[in-house]
Tab-separated table of C-alpha atoms and ligand atoms in Angstrom:
chain	number	residue	atom	x	y	z
C	1	MET	CA	83.462	50.557	9.356
C	2	ASN	CA	80.989	47.784	8.904
C	3	ASN	CA	82.521	44.999	6.840
C	4	ILE	CA	79.462	42.811	6.718
C	5	ASN	CA	77.782	43.012	3.359
C	6	PRO	CA	74.013	42.933	3.629
C	7	VAL	CA	72.671	39.784	2.001
C	8	PRO	CA	70.196	40.901	-0.641
C	9	VAL	CA	66.783	39.334	-0.272
C	10	ARG	CA	66.042	37.405	-3.423
C	11	PRO	CA	62.452	38.087	-4.379
C	12	GLU	CA	62.377	34.621	-5.946
C	13	LEU	CA	63.116	32.943	-2.640
C	14	SER	CA	60.199	34.504	-0.794
C	15	ASN	CA	57.956	33.742	-3.780
C	16	LEU	CA	59.100	30.131	-3.638
C	17	LYS	CA	58.119	29.858	0.012
C	18	LEU	CA	54.696	31.298	-0.745
C	19	GLU	CA	54.353	28.930	-3.662
C	20	ALA	CA	55.235	25.872	-1.548
C	21	ASN	CA	51.723	25.542	-0.103
C	22	GLY	CA	50.165	25.907	-3.518
C	23	TYR	CA	52.516	23.258	-4.848
C	24	LEU	CA	51.668	20.807	-2.055
C	25	ARG	CA	47.958	21.286	-2.758
C	26	ALA	CA	48.452	20.732	-6.483
C	27	LEU	CA	50.655	17.696	-5.800
C	28	GLY	CA	47.970	16.219	-3.535
C	29	GLU	CA	45.290	16.708	-6.191
C	30	HIS	CA	47.556	15.284	-8.856
C	31	ILE	CA	48.252	12.147	-6.822
C	32	ARG	CA	44.561	11.734	-6.075
C	33	ASP	CA	43.724	12.041	-9.798
C	34	LEU	CA	46.379	9.487	-10.731
C	35	ARG	CA	45.130	7.053	-8.079
C	36	VAL	CA	41.462	7.468	-9.029
C	37	ARG	CA	42.273	7.137	-12.739
C	38	ARG	CA	43.878	3.797	-11.910
C	39	GLY	CA	40.759	2.739	-9.995
C	40	MET	CA	42.900	2.237	-6.922
C	41	PRO	CA	41.178	2.714	-3.556
C	42	ARG	CA	43.254	4.661	-1.065
C	43	ALA	CA	43.403	1.609	1.221
C	44	ILE	CA	45.025	-0.440	-1.550
C	45	LEU	CA	47.557	2.307	-2.244
C	46	ALA	CA	48.338	2.427	1.480
C	47	ARG	CA	48.825	-1.340	1.566
C	48	ASP	CA	50.985	-1.481	-1.597
C	49	SER	CA	53.119	1.548	-0.778
C	50	GLY	CA	53.564	0.961	2.934
C	51	VAL	CA	52.468	4.579	3.552
C	52	SER	CA	49.719	4.865	6.183
C	53	LEU	CA	46.126	5.671	5.178
C	54	ARG	CA	46.147	8.734	7.420
C	55	TYR	CA	49.330	10.023	5.792
C	56	LEU	CA	47.956	9.417	2.295
C	57	ALA	CA	44.802	11.368	3.192
C	58	GLN	CA	46.957	14.264	4.374
C	59	LEU	CA	49.077	14.076	1.254
C	60	GLU	CA	46.077	14.140	-1.078
C	61	SER	CA	44.580	17.119	0.733
C	62	GLY	CA	47.841	19.036	0.373
C	63	GLU	CA	48.600	19.095	4.076
C	64	GLY	CA	51.444	16.600	4.276
C	65	ASN	CA	54.945	17.543	3.127
C	66	ILE	CA	55.868	13.976	2.229
C	67	SER	CA	59.500	12.810	2.229
C	68	ILE	CA	61.058	11.908	-1.086
C	69	VAL	CA	61.492	8.287	0.036
C	70	ARG	CA	57.789	7.904	0.891
C	71	LEU	CA	56.780	9.650	-2.329
C	72	ARG	CA	58.904	7.121	-4.196
C	73	GLN	CA	57.037	4.302	-2.458
C	74	VAL	CA	53.711	5.842	-3.546
C	75	ALA	CA	54.996	6.189	-7.121
C	76	GLN	CA	56.201	2.590	-7.207
C	77	ALA	CA	52.906	1.279	-5.855
C	78	MET	CA	51.096	3.005	-8.737
C	79	ALA	CA	53.830	2.012	-11.232
C	80	ILE	CA	54.340	5.640	-12.230
C	81	PRO	CA	57.816	7.191	-12.667
C	82	LEU	CA	58.566	9.512	-9.739
C	83	GLU	CA	59.185	12.416	-12.127
C	84	ASP	CA	55.640	12.072	-13.512
C	85	ILE	CA	54.229	12.281	-9.990
C	86	VAL	CA	56.056	15.449	-9.010
C	87	ARG	CA	55.391	17.261	-12.287
C	88	VAL	CA	52.161	19.089	-11.551
C	89	GLY	CA	50.569	21.632	-13.848
C	90	PRO	CA	48.924	21.446	-17.233
C	91	GLU	CA	48.359	17.886	-18.371
C	92	GLN	CA	51.051	16.604	-20.746
C	93	ALA	CA	49.738	15.874	-24.253
C	94	PRO	CA	49.158	12.109	-24.698
C	95	GLU	CA	51.329	12.241	-27.862
C	96	LEU	CA	54.237	13.537	-25.799
C	97	THR	CA	53.793	10.808	-23.181
C	98	LEU	CA	53.724	8.139	-25.899
C	99	LEU	CA	56.676	9.688	-27.719
C	100	VAL	CA	58.772	9.736	-24.545
C	101	GLN	CA	57.840	6.070	-23.929
C	102	TYR	CA	58.797	5.152	-27.468
C	103	LEU	CA	62.097	7.045	-27.395
C	104	SER	CA	63.060	5.684	-23.995
C	105	ARG	CA	62.991	2.161	-25.455
C	106	LEU	CA	65.433	3.006	-28.276
C	107	PRO	CA	69.107	2.101	-27.859
C	108	PRO	CA	71.364	5.196	-27.422
C	109	ALA	CA	72.782	4.955	-30.969
C	110	GLN	CA	69.308	5.149	-32.508
C	111	LEU	CA	68.292	7.978	-30.189
C	112	GLY	CA	70.745	10.296	-31.963
C	113	GLU	CA	69.331	9.165	-35.309
C	114	ALA	CA	65.767	9.779	-34.103
C	115	ARG	CA	66.651	13.299	-32.994
C	116	GLU	CA	68.274	14.067	-36.347
C	117	LEU	CA	65.236	12.742	-38.197
C	118	LEU	CA	62.920	14.927	-36.146
C	119	LEU	CA	65.146	18.000	-36.542
C	120	GLY	CA	65.414	17.359	-40.289
C	121	THR	CA	61.665	16.903	-40.664
C	122	PHE	CA	60.727	19.961	-38.671
C	123	GLU	CA	63.798	22.072	-39.495
C	124	LYS	CA	63.074	25.733	-38.903
C	125	LYS	CA	63.230	27.966	-41.957
C	126	GLY	CA	66.462	29.880	-42.302
C	127	ARG	CA	68.313	27.815	-39.716
C	128	ARG	CA	71.444	27.758	-41.927
C	129	HIS	CA	71.697	31.547	-41.813
C	130	ARG	CA	71.598	31.761	-38.043
C	131	ILE	CA	75.009	30.635	-36.877
C	132	ALA	CA	75.632	30.058	-33.183
C	133	LEU	CA	78.994	29.352	-31.593
C	134	VAL	CA	79.189	27.357	-28.378
C	135	GLY	CA	82.147	26.320	-26.260
C	136	LEU	CA	83.935	27.005	-22.994
C	137	ARG	CA	85.618	30.298	-22.138
C	138	GLY	CA	88.572	31.064	-24.380
C	139	ALA	CA	87.339	28.744	-27.133
C	140	GLY	CA	87.399	31.630	-29.604
C	141	LYS	CA	83.654	32.328	-29.872
C	142	THR	CA	84.070	36.112	-29.813
C	143	THR	CA	87.262	36.291	-31.890
C	144	LEU	CA	86.198	33.833	-34.601
C	145	GLY	CA	82.565	34.956	-34.381
C	146	LYS	CA	83.471	38.567	-35.272
C	147	MET	CA	85.675	37.392	-38.140
C	148	LEU	CA	82.890	35.170	-39.480
C	149	ALA	CA	80.221	37.881	-39.194
C	150	ALA	CA	82.457	40.353	-41.052
C	151	HIS	CA	83.167	37.750	-43.741
C	152	LEU	CA	79.461	36.948	-44.195
C	153	ASP	CA	78.430	40.593	-43.772
C	154	VAL	CA	75.856	39.756	-41.086
C	155	PRO	CA	75.444	41.145	-37.538
C	156	PHE	CA	77.679	39.730	-34.824
C	157	ILE	CA	75.758	39.274	-31.585
C	158	GLU	CA	77.215	38.600	-28.163
C	159	LEU	CA	74.399	36.944	-26.187
C	160	ALA	CA	75.872	38.272	-22.918
C	161	ASP	CA	75.313	41.851	-24.216
C	162	GLU	CA	71.683	41.042	-24.985
C	163	ILE	CA	71.176	39.562	-21.508
C	164	ARG	CA	72.753	42.646	-19.927
C	165	ARG	CA	70.450	44.890	-21.949
C	166	LEU	CA	67.312	42.897	-21.124
C	167	ALA	CA	68.138	42.693	-17.418
C	168	GLY	CA	69.245	46.329	-17.214
C	169	MET	CA	72.268	45.335	-15.131
C	170	THR	CA	75.590	43.534	-15.409
C	171	LEU	CA	75.742	39.731	-15.352
C	172	PRO	CA	77.460	39.571	-11.932
C	173	GLU	CA	74.615	41.761	-10.628
C	174	VAL	CA	72.018	39.372	-12.055
C	175	PHE	CA	73.772	36.443	-10.348
C	176	SER	CA	74.271	38.101	-6.976
C	177	LEU	CA	70.860	39.775	-6.754
C	178	TYR	CA	68.607	37.187	-8.328
C	179	GLY	CA	70.618	33.978	-8.612
C	180	GLN	CA	71.471	31.569	-11.370
C	181	SER	CA	67.889	30.641	-12.216
C	182	ALA	CA	67.144	34.288	-13.073
C	183	TYR	CA	70.236	34.380	-15.298
C	184	ARG	CA	68.961	31.258	-17.091
C	185	ARG	CA	65.580	32.869	-17.698
C	186	TYR	CA	67.166	36.069	-19.061
C	187	GLU	CA	69.435	33.948	-21.238
C	188	GLN	CA	66.498	32.071	-22.720
C	189	ARG	CA	64.431	35.217	-23.310
C	190	SER	CA	67.404	36.988	-24.889
C	191	LEU	CA	68.010	34.079	-27.237
C	192	GLN	CA	64.343	34.087	-28.269
C	193	ALA	CA	64.490	37.848	-28.880
C	194	VAL	CA	67.602	37.479	-31.051
C	195	ILE	CA	65.957	34.700	-33.097
C	196	ASP	CA	62.752	36.751	-33.479
C	197	THR	CA	64.640	39.911	-34.468
C	198	TYR	CA	67.266	38.716	-36.948
C	199	ASP	CA	67.102	36.342	-39.921
C	200	ARG	CA	70.866	36.159	-40.232
C	201	PHE	CA	73.572	36.473	-37.618
C	202	VAL	CA	76.636	35.026	-35.977
C	203	LEU	CA	75.904	34.558	-32.298
C	204	SER	CA	78.454	34.011	-29.548
C	205	THR	CA	76.852	32.302	-26.548
C	206	GLY	CA	77.865	31.845	-22.893
C	207	GLY	CA	79.831	28.673	-22.129
C	208	SER	CA	77.135	27.215	-19.907
C	209	ILE	CA	74.205	27.577	-22.325
C	210	VAL	CA	74.386	23.824	-23.031
C	211	THR	CA	73.541	23.004	-19.413
C	212	GLU	CA	70.016	24.409	-19.714
C	213	ALA	CA	68.167	21.854	-21.844
C	214	ALA	CA	65.291	24.124	-22.898
C	215	THR	CA	67.625	26.926	-24.014
C	216	PHE	CA	70.068	24.600	-25.742
C	217	ASP	CA	67.200	22.882	-27.543
C	218	LYS	CA	66.010	26.284	-28.795
C	219	LEU	CA	69.526	27.076	-30.000
C	220	LEU	CA	69.860	23.740	-31.832
C	221	THR	CA	66.385	24.023	-33.327
C	222	TYR	CA	66.742	27.527	-34.731
C	223	CYS	CA	70.498	27.886	-35.345
C	224	HIS	CA	73.264	26.095	-37.191
C	225	THR	CA	75.356	25.470	-34.101
C	226	ILE	CA	79.107	25.009	-34.055
C	227	TRP	CA	81.136	23.799	-31.089
C	228	LEU	CA	84.479	25.543	-30.818
C	229	LYS	CA	86.517	22.955	-29.031
C	230	ALA	CA	89.926	23.459	-27.414
C	231	SER	CA	92.200	21.557	-25.065
C	232	PRO	CA	91.812	22.315	-21.336
C	233	SER	CA	95.311	23.851	-21.253
C	234	ASP	CA	94.458	26.174	-24.193
C	235	HIS	CA	91.201	27.243	-22.503
C	236	MET	CA	93.146	28.050	-19.348
C	237	ALA	CA	96.035	29.792	-21.112
C	238	ARG	CA	93.724	31.950	-23.248
C	239	VAL	CA	91.555	33.029	-20.310
C	240	VAL	CA	94.652	33.871	-18.265
C	241	ALA	CA	96.172	35.756	-21.235
C	242	GLN	CA	93.005	37.882	-21.318
C	243	GLY	CA	93.828	39.049	-17.809
C	244	ASP	CA	91.538	36.844	-15.738
C	245	ARG	CA	93.777	35.915	-12.822
C	246	ARG	CA	91.121	33.921	-10.972
C	247	PRO	CA	91.983	30.577	-12.539
C	248	MET	CA	95.549	31.066	-11.257
C	249	SER	CA	94.654	31.245	-7.581
C	250	ASP	CA	95.086	27.503	-7.249
C	251	ASN	CA	96.270	26.368	-10.609
C	252	SER	CA	96.137	22.595	-10.200
C	253	GLU	CA	92.643	22.715	-8.684
C	254	ALA	CA	91.435	25.187	-11.324
C	255	MET	CA	92.831	22.980	-14.070
C	256	LYS	CA	91.099	19.911	-12.639
C	257	ASP	CA	87.822	21.842	-12.430
C	258	LEU	CA	88.194	22.946	-16.012
C	259	GLU	CA	88.842	19.388	-17.184
C	260	ARG	CA	85.810	18.192	-15.223
C	261	ILE	CA	83.547	20.924	-16.637
C	262	LEU	CA	84.719	20.195	-20.169
C	263	ALA	CA	84.233	16.427	-19.781
C	264	GLY	CA	80.812	16.941	-18.179
C	265	ARG	CA	79.597	19.250	-20.950
C	266	GLU	CA	81.165	17.374	-23.841
C	267	PRO	CA	78.122	15.136	-24.533
C	268	MET	CA	75.994	18.278	-24.862
C	269	TYR	CA	78.523	20.246	-26.955
C	270	MET	CA	78.696	17.218	-29.250
C	271	LYS	CA	75.032	17.752	-30.168
C	272	ALA	CA	76.130	20.798	-32.186
C	273	ASP	CA	75.904	20.491	-35.976
C	274	ALA	CA	79.668	20.740	-36.384
C	275	THR	CA	82.885	20.990	-34.396
C	276	VAL	CA	86.001	23.081	-34.972
C	277	ASN	CA	89.035	22.220	-32.905
C	278	THR	CA	90.765	25.535	-32.248
C	279	SER	CA	93.686	23.787	-30.563
C	280	ALA	CA	94.565	22.100	-33.855
C	281	GLY	CA	95.979	25.205	-35.519
C	282	ASP	CA	96.424	28.972	-35.339
C	283	LEU	CA	93.627	31.534	-35.587
C	284	GLN	CA	93.654	31.665	-39.416
C	285	GLN	CA	93.554	27.877	-39.685
C	286	SER	CA	90.630	27.724	-37.253
C	287	PHE	CA	88.826	30.374	-39.278
C	288	ALA	CA	89.362	28.407	-42.510
C	289	GLU	CA	87.987	25.299	-40.775
C	290	LEU	CA	84.999	27.272	-39.497
C	291	LEU	CA	84.215	28.478	-43.033
C	292	LYS	CA	84.311	24.863	-44.236
C	293	GLN	CA	81.814	23.895	-41.545
C	294	ILE	CA	79.271	26.487	-42.611
C	295	ASN	CA	79.637	25.704	-46.321
C	296	PRO	CA	80.173	21.966	-46.284
Y	301	ATP	N1	93.219	28.728	-33.114
Y	301	ATP	C1	92.607	29.681	-32.411
Y	301	ATP	N2	91.277	29.879	-32.576
Y	301	ATP	C2	90.643	30.824	-31.838
Y	301	ATP	N3	91.231	31.638	-30.957
Y	301	ATP	C3	92.563	31.498	-30.773
Y	301	ATP	C4	93.299	30.523	-31.474
Y	301	ATP	N4	94.568	30.596	-31.088
Y	301	ATP	C5	94.640	31.578	-30.183
Y	301	ATP	N5	93.443	32.141	-29.986
Y	301	ATP	C6	93.160	33.255	-29.067
Y	301	ATP	O1	92.343	32.758	-28.036
Y	301	ATP	C7	91.512	33.800	-27.547
Y	301	ATP	C8	90.062	33.343	-27.582
Y	301	ATP	O2	89.297	34.244	-26.824
Y	301	ATP	P1	87.787	34.616	-27.094
Y	301	ATP	O3	87.517	35.806	-26.236
Y	301	ATP	O4	87.520	34.744	-28.551
Y	301	ATP	O5	87.065	33.321	-26.525
Y	301	ATP	P2	85.521	33.158	-26.127
Y	301	ATP	O6	85.148	31.790	-26.557
Y	301	ATP	O7	84.745	34.303	-26.672
Y	301	ATP	O8	85.581	33.211	-24.525
Y	301	ATP	P3	84.485	33.735	-23.463
Y	301	ATP	O9	83.517	32.604	-23.252
Y	301	ATP	O10	85.276	34.037	-22.250
Y	301	ATP	O11	83.825	34.953	-24.032
Y	301	ATP	C9	91.755	35.020	-28.414
Y	301	ATP	O12	92.646	35.879	-27.783
Y	301	ATP	C10	92.376	34.400	-29.670
Y	301	ATP	O13	93.217	35.288	-30.355
Y	302	SKM	O1	81.007	28.307	-18.570
Y	302	SKM	C1	80.282	28.777	-17.676
Y	302	SKM	O2	79.956	28.106	-16.677
Y	302	SKM	C2	79.786	30.154	-17.804
Y	302	SKM	C3	80.257	30.936	-18.815
Y	302	SKM	C4	79.765	32.311	-18.998
Y	302	SKM	O3	79.931	32.720	-20.342
Y	302	SKM	C5	78.325	32.412	-18.574
Y	302	SKM	O4	77.537	31.625	-19.409
Y	302	SKM	C6	78.131	31.985	-17.165
Y	302	SKM	O5	78.711	32.972	-16.344
Y	302	SKM	C7	78.719	30.624	-16.879
Y	303	MG	MG1	83.590	35.756	-25.733
């Protein structure tokens, strides 16, 4: 019997390789545009960046696959942030560039205030009636979400079910056949479809939705979002009680990972409109707290 599993070819990977040449050409053109816009002759850029004239010519014609260190030198010589150099594609609106500049000068405390002001000013209609629950596995999103939907008499939606339906396969199949980036795209499209389809709902999301800025921003913009928070030991105990033995394979390591994931995601979870600590009481107490958070 052959025990070697064939490694599925990810269509995305071969596309990426094909796209690489196109990207290098676009990058070269972009760098040339930026340089010319600055009125900077190539010889001056070569002198100021320490990258040879010949190499710069190759780069601008899309032939040179420049190292990240050299690209950084080029960026510094033009006084442009590296991320603005590598982002090729449609030109960013000048308002967005200026807004990013303005916001990047604000101290962190005022940044939160600025975001709230913007959200408040441009709040999407009906946001209060679209309730989204976020939090790590075992937080209680499904359990409390179903209770809340029944109480409010609105549909309960499990985003994972919507992703499965859209992809036409199970989530592990999406991951193993097409990778995490495909899962992220399905997640974002499913969320958009849910928002477009329903005016009112209680939505239970996947624990990692907060790690994808564009998707999390959509969630925060269109939904009243509540972070169901729990202690690492409760997360672990609840997941294990549901029959998932994987976290037990090396308990101390798994626990450390869980603590790290929770700490790493906490700043994003904290952007939710409200928080309910489900480790602070039993299920009924958490539900009462959740009701308070939607009718403050
Ligand atoms: N105070 C509490 N609040 C919420 N759930 C609690 C509480 N105490 C115990 N539980 C139990 O914890 C479990 C939470 O699991 P649930 O499947 O709802 O989490 P989840 O956030 O949907 O996880 P996943 O991301 O894996 O889908 C349930 O079995 C629930 O009964
Ligand atoms: O917390 C996580 O990292 C994840 C939780 C799941 O619900 C899915 O969102 C995904 O499998 C990853
Ligand atoms: Mg769940």
